[in-house]
Amino acid sequence: DAKTTQPNSMESNEEEPVHLPCNHSTISGTDYIHWYRQLPSQGPEYVIHGLTSNVNNRMASLAIAEDRKSSTLILHRATLRDAAVYYCIPPLIQGAQKLVFGQGTRLTINP
Amino acid sequence: NAGVTQTPKFQVLKTGQSMTLQCAQDMNHEYMSWYRQDPGMGLRLIHYSVGAGITDQGEVPNGYNVSRSTTEDFPLRLLSAAPSQTSVYFCASSSYDTLNNEQFFGPGTRLTVL
């Protein structure tokens, strides 16, 4: 099974961009990369997913390295509400949807 | 749509007591699952279901039972609670799609076993 590696914590300032890295060196060619986040005292919520090219949605952008061994979640203009634990999810087991949550990256946003 | 709902929000049990955590979704999702989250840790999968009448074990199934008699409901039963089961429990659901499977999580049930 593919594994992911993320920094334990990161800190940024409000209204500045944030780049959250994830290494997934054992990913296979057809595996999607998913990101979730968990706000304090809430359940996780889906952020974004992608396969090869960069992806954008209303919450964030996902930049995927050409060799697909790493990806970066980009929050273009962080707000205090973006303070959360961000999880880079290993590729899902084919035919099942068992999310595997590691420790994630705890993002602190300074006002 | 209410999304994924969980009851109760908080529960305190004594060791050996039994209880059922309720989970319901109104999105007609085939897939439902239960996770637990211990302090400072990521979520771990307990049990999951790919449709009514079908359940399977996740990473940490011991001490928990599930059943799926309807598409909407997926209750989690603790037969004999132990202090090691003190945790926050999250239920999730999604459409059964292996490629684009955004999972929707409930607000959680915070369980304390004394």
PDB file of C-alpha atoms in Angstrom:
ATOM      1  CA  ASP A   1       0.000   0.000   0.000  1.00  0.00           C
ATOM      2  CA  ALA A   2       1.169   3.526  -0.735  1.00  0.00           C
ATOM      3  CA  LYS A   3       2.171   5.686   2.214  1.00  0.00           C
ATOM      4  CA  THR A   4       2.313   9.444   2.645  1.00  0.00           C
ATOM      5  CA  THR A   5       4.613  11.755   4.586  1.00  0.00           C
ATOM      6  CA  GLN A   6       3.622  15.219   5.799  1.00  0.00           C
ATOM      7  CA  PRO A   7       5.183  17.760   8.179  1.00  0.00           C
ATOM      8  CA  ASN A   8       3.630  17.634  11.638  1.00  0.00           C
ATOM      9  CA  SER A   9       2.882  21.355  11.756  1.00  0.00           C
ATOM     10  CA  MET A  10       3.089  24.571   9.766  1.00  0.00           C
ATOM     11  CA  GLU A  11       2.383  28.184  10.520  1.00  0.00           C
ATOM     12  CA  SER A  12       1.378  31.045   8.271  1.00  0.00           C
ATOM     13  CA  ASN A  13      -0.105  34.511   8.397  1.00  0.00           C
ATOM     14  CA  GLU A  14      -3.593  35.544   7.492  1.00  0.00           C
ATOM     15  CA  GLU A  15      -4.119  36.549   3.844  1.00  0.00           C
ATOM     16  CA  GLU A  16      -0.854  34.926   2.763  1.00  0.00           C
ATOM     17  CA  PRO A  17      -0.568  31.809   0.582  1.00  0.00           C
ATOM     18  CA  VAL A  18       0.105  28.476   2.253  1.00  0.00           C
ATOM     19  CA  HIS A  19       1.806  25.515   0.618  1.00  0.00           C
ATOM     20  CA  LEU A  20       1.259  22.176   2.361  1.00  0.00           C
ATOM     21  CA  PRO A  21       3.564  19.426   1.077  1.00  0.00           C
ATOM     22  CA  CYS A  22       2.992  15.689   0.903  1.00  0.00           C
ATOM     23  CA  ASN A  23       5.331  12.927  -0.235  1.00  0.00           C
ATOM     24  CA  HIS A  24       3.779   9.759  -1.670  1.00  0.00           C
ATOM     25  CA  SER A  25       6.791   8.110  -3.252  1.00  0.00           C
ATOM     26  CA  THR A  26       5.148   4.673  -3.594  1.00  0.00           C
ATOM     27  CA  ILE A  27       2.118   5.867  -5.520  1.00  0.00           C
ATOM     28  CA  SER A  28       1.162   3.875  -8.611  1.00  0.00           C
ATOM     29  CA  GLY A  29       0.213   5.278 -11.970  1.00  0.00           C
ATOM     30  CA  THR A  30      -3.557   5.134 -11.571  1.00  0.00           C
ATOM     31  CA  ASP A  31      -3.872   6.255  -7.958  1.00  0.00           C
ATOM     32  CA  TYR A  32      -5.669   9.484  -7.161  1.00  0.00           C
ATOM     33  CA  ILE A  33      -4.318  11.838  -4.497  1.00  0.00           C
ATOM     34  CA  HIS A  34      -6.893  13.087  -2.002  1.00  0.00           C
ATOM     35  CA  TRP A  35      -6.754  15.794   0.640  1.00  0.00           C
ATOM     36  CA  TYR A  36      -9.099  16.235   3.582  1.00  0.00           C
ATOM     37  CA  ARG A  37      -9.015  18.695   6.452  1.00  0.00           C
ATOM     38  CA  GLN A  38     -10.419  18.664   9.960  1.00  0.00           C
ATOM     39  CA  LEU A  39     -11.427  21.900  11.628  1.00  0.00           C
ATOM     40  CA  PRO A  40     -11.347  21.974  15.447  1.00  0.00           C
ATOM     41  CA  SER A  41     -14.076  19.822  17.021  1.00  0.00           C
ATOM     42  CA  GLN A  42     -15.505  18.829  13.650  1.00  0.00           C
ATOM     43  CA  GLY A  43     -15.462  15.818  11.376  1.00  0.00           C
ATOM     44  CA  PRO A  44     -13.094  15.757   8.418  1.00  0.00           C
ATOM     45  CA  GLU A  45     -14.153  17.441   5.204  1.00  0.00           C
ATOM     46  CA  TYR A  46     -13.064  16.810   1.645  1.00  0.00           C
ATOM     47  CA  VAL A  47     -10.773  19.439   0.144  1.00  0.00           C
ATOM     48  CA  ILE A  48      -9.582  18.290  -3.270  1.00  0.00           C
ATOM     49  CA  HIS A  49      -8.287  15.343  -5.273  1.00  0.00           C
ATOM     50  CA  GLY A  50      -6.306  14.846  -8.468  1.00  0.00           C
ATOM     51  CA  LEU A  51      -4.459  12.360 -10.664  1.00  0.00           C
ATOM     52  CA  THR A  52      -1.765  13.982 -12.794  1.00  0.00           C
ATOM     53  CA  SER A  53      -2.359  17.601 -13.672  1.00  0.00           C
ATOM     54  CA  ASN A  54      -2.929  20.479 -11.318  1.00  0.00           C
ATOM     55  CA  VAL A  55      -6.435  20.861  -9.979  1.00  0.00           C
ATOM     56  CA  ASN A  56      -8.357  23.852  -8.679  1.00  0.00           C
ATOM     57  CA  ASN A  57     -11.589  24.246  -6.792  1.00  0.00           C
ATOM     58  CA  ARG A  58     -13.210  26.875  -4.627  1.00  0.00           C
ATOM     59  CA  MET A  59     -11.281  25.761  -1.550  1.00  0.00           C
ATOM     60  CA  ALA A  60      -7.764  25.151  -2.798  1.00  0.00           C
ATOM     61  CA  SER A  61      -5.401  24.139  -5.570  1.00  0.00           C
ATOM     62  CA  LEU A  62      -3.487  20.884  -5.842  1.00  0.00           C
ATOM     63  CA  ALA A  63      -0.121  20.887  -7.558  1.00  0.00           C
ATOM     64  CA  ILE A  64       1.105  17.405  -8.453  1.00  0.00           C
ATOM     65  CA  ALA A  65       4.752  16.780  -9.302  1.00  0.00           C
ATOM     66  CA  GLU A  66       5.504  15.448 -12.749  1.00  0.00           C
ATOM     67  CA  ASP A  67       6.728  12.121 -11.310  1.00  0.00           C
ATOM     68  CA  ARG A  68       3.664  12.070  -8.995  1.00  0.00           C
ATOM     69  CA  LYS A  69       5.813  11.269  -5.980  1.00  0.00           C
ATOM     70  CA  SER A  70       4.777  14.441  -4.218  1.00  0.00           C
ATOM     71  CA  SER A  71       2.001  16.989  -4.203  1.00  0.00           C
ATOM     72  CA  THR A  72       1.333  20.383  -2.655  1.00  0.00           C
ATOM     73  CA  LEU A  73      -1.976  21.685  -1.389  1.00  0.00           C
ATOM     74  CA  ILE A  74      -2.149  25.429  -1.946  1.00  0.00           C
ATOM     75  CA  LEU A  75      -4.392  27.781  -0.010  1.00  0.00           C
ATOM     76  CA  HIS A  76      -4.089  30.971  -2.012  1.00  0.00           C
ATOM     77  CA  ARG A  77      -5.076  33.394   0.702  1.00  0.00           C
ATOM     78  CA  ALA A  78      -5.318  31.831   4.131  1.00  0.00           C
ATOM     79  CA  THR A  79      -7.951  32.967   6.593  1.00  0.00           C
ATOM     80  CA  LEU A  80      -8.290  32.200  10.275  1.00  0.00           C
ATOM     81  CA  ARG A  81     -10.999  29.686   9.335  1.00  0.00           C
ATOM     82  CA  ASP A  82      -8.387  27.639   7.454  1.00  0.00           C
ATOM     83  CA  ALA A  83      -6.679  26.675  10.718  1.00  0.00           C
ATOM     84  CA  ALA A  84      -7.084  22.898  10.743  1.00  0.00           C
ATOM     85  CA  VAL A  85      -5.314  19.570  10.424  1.00  0.00           C
ATOM     86  CA  TYR A  86      -4.758  18.757   6.761  1.00  0.00           C
ATOM     87  CA  TYR A  87      -4.548  15.121   5.724  1.00  0.00           C
ATOM     88  CA  CYS A  88      -2.949  13.856   2.540  1.00  0.00           C
ATOM     89  CA  ILE A  89      -4.681  10.516   2.035  1.00  0.00           C
ATOM     90  CA  PRO A  90      -2.874   7.510   0.584  1.00  0.00           C
ATOM     91  CA  PRO A  91      -4.456   6.118  -2.555  1.00  0.00           C
ATOM     92  CA  LEU A  92      -7.560   4.138  -1.862  1.00  0.00           C
ATOM     93  CA  ILE A  93      -7.763   0.393  -2.031  1.00  0.00           C
ATOM     94  CA  GLN A  94      -9.362  -0.500  -5.348  1.00  0.00           C
ATOM     95  CA  GLY A  95     -12.998  -1.489  -4.927  1.00  0.00           C
ATOM     96  CA  ALA A  96     -13.273  -0.089  -1.414  1.00  0.00           C
ATOM     97  CA  GLN A  97     -13.223   3.352   0.071  1.00  0.00           C
ATOM     98  CA  LYS A  98     -11.199   3.032   3.215  1.00  0.00           C
ATOM     99  CA  LEU A  99      -9.603   6.348   3.957  1.00  0.00           C
ATOM    100  CA  VAL A 100      -6.298   6.011   5.813  1.00  0.00           C
ATOM    101  CA  PHE A 101      -5.579   9.021   7.987  1.00  0.00           C
ATOM    102  CA  GLY A 102      -2.056   9.643   9.206  1.00  0.00           C
ATOM    103  CA  GLN A 103      -1.108  12.399  11.644  1.00  0.00           C
ATOM    104  CA  GLY A 104      -1.642  15.126   9.077  1.00  0.00           C
ATOM    105  CA  THR A 105      -0.244  18.669   9.176  1.00  0.00           C
ATOM    106  CA  ARG A 106      -1.582  21.012  11.823  1.00  0.00           C
ATOM    107  CA  LEU A 107      -1.851  24.442  10.189  1.00  0.00           C
ATOM    108  CA  THR A 108      -1.833  27.517  12.420  1.00  0.00           C
ATOM    109  CA  ILE A 109      -2.858  30.857  10.945  1.00  0.00           C
ATOM    110  CA  ASN A 110      -1.637  34.001  12.676  1.00  0.00           C
ATOM    111  CA  PRO A 111      -3.828  37.123  12.497  1.00  0.00           C
TER     112      PRO A 111
ATOM    113  CA  ASN B   1     -30.399  17.685   2.894  1.00  0.00           C
ATOM    114  CA  ALA B   2     -29.271  17.101   6.451  1.00  0.00           C
ATOM    115  CA  GLY B   3     -26.213  15.189   5.226  1.00  0.00           C
ATOM    116  CA  VAL B   4     -24.754  12.771   7.784  1.00  0.00           C
ATOM    117  CA  THR B   5     -26.254  12.943  11.253  1.00  0.00           C
ATOM    118  CA  GLN B   6     -24.995  11.246  14.401  1.00  0.00           C
ATOM    119  CA  THR B   7     -26.597  10.770  17.795  1.00  0.00           C
ATOM    120  CA  PRO B   8     -25.860  11.251  20.583  1.00  0.00           C
ATOM    121  CA  LYS B   9     -23.283  14.056  20.542  1.00  0.00           C
ATOM    122  CA  PHE B  10     -21.883  13.059  23.925  1.00  0.00           C
ATOM    123  CA  GLN B  11     -22.131   9.872  25.986  1.00  0.00           C
ATOM    124  CA  VAL B  12     -20.623   8.623  29.230  1.00  0.00           C
ATOM    125  CA  LEU B  13     -20.696   4.898  29.934  1.00  0.00           C
ATOM    126  CA  LYS B  14     -19.487   2.661  32.716  1.00  0.00           C
ATOM    127  CA  THR B  15     -17.230  -0.267  31.918  1.00  0.00           C
ATOM    128  CA  GLY B  16     -19.312  -3.219  30.754  1.00  0.00           C
ATOM    129  CA  GLN B  17     -22.321  -1.234  29.618  1.00  0.00           C
ATOM    130  CA  SER B  18     -23.598  -1.533  26.064  1.00  0.00           C
ATOM    131  CA  MET B  19     -24.890   1.124  23.736  1.00  0.00           C
ATOM    132  CA  THR B  20     -25.553   1.942  20.098  1.00  0.00           C
ATOM    133  CA  LEU B  21     -24.220   4.978  18.271  1.00  0.00           C
ATOM    134  CA  GLN B  22     -26.617   6.064  15.563  1.00  0.00           C
ATOM    135  CA  CYS B  23     -25.678   7.276  12.092  1.00  0.00           C
ATOM    136  CA  ALA B  24     -28.011   8.284   9.283  1.00  0.00           C
ATOM    137  CA  GLN B  25     -27.571   9.873   5.870  1.00  0.00           C
ATOM    138  CA  ASP B  26     -30.153  11.244   3.455  1.00  0.00           C
ATOM    139  CA  MET B  27     -28.016  11.343   0.295  1.00  0.00           C
ATOM    140  CA  ASN B  28     -28.809   7.785  -0.853  1.00  0.00           C
ATOM    141  CA  HIS B  29     -25.145   6.860  -0.535  1.00  0.00           C
ATOM    142  CA  GLU B  30     -24.231   3.209  -0.887  1.00  0.00           C
ATOM    143  CA  TYR B  31     -21.069   3.388   1.163  1.00  0.00           C
ATOM    144  CA  MET B  32     -20.992   4.096   4.901  1.00  0.00           C
ATOM    145  CA  SER B  33     -18.247   3.717   7.461  1.00  0.00           C
ATOM    146  CA  TRP B  34     -17.307   4.265  11.094  1.00  0.00           C
ATOM    147  CA  TYR B  35     -14.028   5.753  12.304  1.00  0.00           C
ATOM    148  CA  ARG B  36     -12.651   6.468  15.747  1.00  0.00           C
ATOM    149  CA  GLN B  37     -10.255   9.255  16.612  1.00  0.00           C
ATOM    150  CA  ASP B  38      -8.164   9.145  19.756  1.00  0.00           C
ATOM    151  CA  PRO B  39      -6.650  12.376  21.123  1.00  0.00           C
ATOM    152  CA  GLY B  40      -3.942  13.807  18.875  1.00  0.00           C
ATOM    153  CA  MET B  41      -4.312  11.003  16.366  1.00  0.00           C
ATOM    154  CA  GLY B  42      -5.728  10.530  12.907  1.00  0.00           C
ATOM    155  CA  LEU B  43      -8.922   8.588  12.280  1.00  0.00           C
ATOM    156  CA  ARG B  44      -8.935   4.792  12.171  1.00  0.00           C
ATOM    157  CA  LEU B  45     -11.508   2.731  10.309  1.00  0.00           C
ATOM    158  CA  ILE B  46     -13.659   0.428  12.469  1.00  0.00           C
ATOM    159  CA  HIS B  47     -16.243  -1.071  10.102  1.00  0.00           C
ATOM    160  CA  TYR B  48     -17.665  -0.190   6.733  1.00  0.00           C
ATOM    161  CA  SER B  49     -20.559  -1.151   4.471  1.00  0.00           C
ATOM    162  CA  VAL B  50     -20.863  -1.026   0.703  1.00  0.00           C
ATOM    163  CA  GLY B  51     -24.627  -1.400   0.730  1.00  0.00           C
ATOM    164  CA  ALA B  52     -27.630  -2.670   2.672  1.00  0.00           C
ATOM    165  CA  GLY B  53     -26.951  -6.126   4.072  1.00  0.00           C
ATOM    166  CA  ILE B  54     -23.178  -5.956   3.454  1.00  0.00           C
ATOM    167  CA  THR B  55     -20.619  -5.050   6.104  1.00  0.00           C
ATOM    168  CA  ASP B  56     -16.915  -5.652   6.576  1.00  0.00           C
ATOM    169  CA  GLN B  57     -14.188  -5.002   9.106  1.00  0.00           C
ATOM    170  CA  GLY B  58     -11.768  -2.123   9.028  1.00  0.00           C
ATOM    171  CA  GLU B  59      -8.512  -1.589  10.860  1.00  0.00           C
ATOM    172  CA  VAL B  60      -9.813  -1.736  14.467  1.00  0.00           C
ATOM    173  CA  PRO B  61     -13.062  -3.794  14.568  1.00  0.00           C
ATOM    174  CA  ASN B  62     -12.678  -5.584  17.908  1.00  0.00           C
ATOM    175  CA  GLY B  63     -15.351  -4.691  20.470  1.00  0.00           C
ATOM    176  CA  TYR B  64     -17.744  -3.258  17.882  1.00  0.00           C
ATOM    177  CA  ASN B  65     -20.630  -4.668  15.855  1.00  0.00           C
ATOM    178  CA  VAL B  66     -22.461  -3.165  12.907  1.00  0.00           C
ATOM    179  CA  SER B  67     -25.406  -3.991  10.696  1.00  0.00           C
ATOM    180  CA  ARG B  68     -26.883  -2.286   7.644  1.00  0.00           C
ATOM    181  CA  SER B  69     -30.571  -3.069   7.203  1.00  0.00           C
ATOM    182  CA  THR B  70     -31.350   0.095   5.202  1.00  0.00           C
ATOM    183  CA  THR B  71     -29.393   2.382   2.896  1.00  0.00           C
ATOM    184  CA  GLU B  72     -29.902   5.306   5.258  1.00  0.00           C
ATOM    185  CA  ASP B  73     -28.794   3.898   8.617  1.00  0.00           C
ATOM    186  CA  PHE B  74     -25.567   2.353   9.882  1.00  0.00           C
ATOM    187  CA  PRO B  75     -25.563   1.923  13.683  1.00  0.00           C
ATOM    188  CA  LEU B  76     -22.430   1.020  15.640  1.00  0.00           C
ATOM    189  CA  ARG B  77     -22.878  -1.197  18.694  1.00  0.00           C
ATOM    190  CA  LEU B  78     -20.563  -1.468  21.663  1.00  0.00           C
ATOM    191  CA  LEU B  79     -21.452  -4.736  23.376  1.00  0.00           C
ATOM    192  CA  SER B  80     -19.389  -4.281  26.556  1.00  0.00           C
ATOM    193  CA  ALA B  81     -17.729  -0.901  26.791  1.00  0.00           C
ATOM    194  CA  ALA B  82     -14.104  -0.641  27.911  1.00  0.00           C
ATOM    195  CA  PRO B  83     -12.050   2.448  28.854  1.00  0.00           C
ATOM    196  CA  SER B  84      -9.920   1.839  25.738  1.00  0.00           C
ATOM    197  CA  GLN B  85     -13.002   2.704  23.682  1.00  0.00           C
ATOM    198  CA  THR B  86     -13.015   6.265  24.974  1.00  0.00           C
ATOM    199  CA  SER B  87     -12.753   8.226  21.758  1.00  0.00           C
ATOM    200  CA  VAL B  88     -14.570  10.419  19.269  1.00  0.00           C
ATOM    201  CA  TYR B  89     -16.536   8.402  16.743  1.00  0.00           C
ATOM    202  CA  PHE B  90     -17.217   9.635  13.226  1.00  0.00           C
ATOM    203  CA  CYS B  91     -19.587   8.205  10.680  1.00  0.00           C
ATOM    204  CA  ALA B  92     -19.060   8.867   6.969  1.00  0.00           C
ATOM    205  CA  SER B  93     -20.880   8.156   3.725  1.00  0.00           C
ATOM    206  CA  SER B  94     -20.159   8.410   0.044  1.00  0.00           C
ATOM    207  CA  SER B  95     -21.389   7.352  -3.328  1.00  0.00           C
ATOM    208  CA  TYR B  96     -19.759   4.084  -4.369  1.00  0.00           C
ATOM    209  CA  ASP B  97     -17.286   5.448  -6.878  1.00  0.00           C
ATOM    210  CA  THR B  98     -13.668   4.401  -6.658  1.00  0.00           C
ATOM    211  CA  LEU B  99     -12.349   7.443  -8.497  1.00  0.00           C
ATOM    212  CA  ASN B 100     -14.261  10.409  -7.169  1.00  0.00           C
ATOM    213  CA  ASN B 101     -15.310   9.353  -3.761  1.00  0.00           C
ATOM    214  CA  GLU B 102     -15.694  12.450  -1.650  1.00  0.00           C
ATOM    215  CA  GLN B 103     -16.731  11.187   1.746  1.00  0.00           C
ATOM    216  CA  PHE B 104     -19.098  13.179   3.912  1.00  0.00           C
ATOM    217  CA  PHE B 105     -18.521  13.008   7.650  1.00  0.00           C
ATOM    218  CA  GLY B 106     -20.927  13.500  10.517  1.00  0.00           C
ATOM    219  CA  PRO B 107     -20.201  15.816  13.468  1.00  0.00           C
ATOM    220  CA  GLY B 108     -19.028  12.980  15.710  1.00  0.00           C
ATOM    221  CA  THR B 109     -20.008  11.346  18.996  1.00  0.00           C
ATOM    222  CA  ARG B 110     -17.695  11.926  21.942  1.00  0.00           C
ATOM    223  CA  LEU B 111     -17.717   8.775  24.097  1.00  0.00           C
ATOM    224  CA  THR B 112     -16.175   8.427  27.532  1.00  0.00           C
ATOM    225  CA  VAL B 113     -15.986   5.041  29.239  1.00  0.00           C
ATOM    226  CA  LEU B 114     -15.289   5.141  32.955  1.00  0.00           C
TER     227      LEU B 114
END
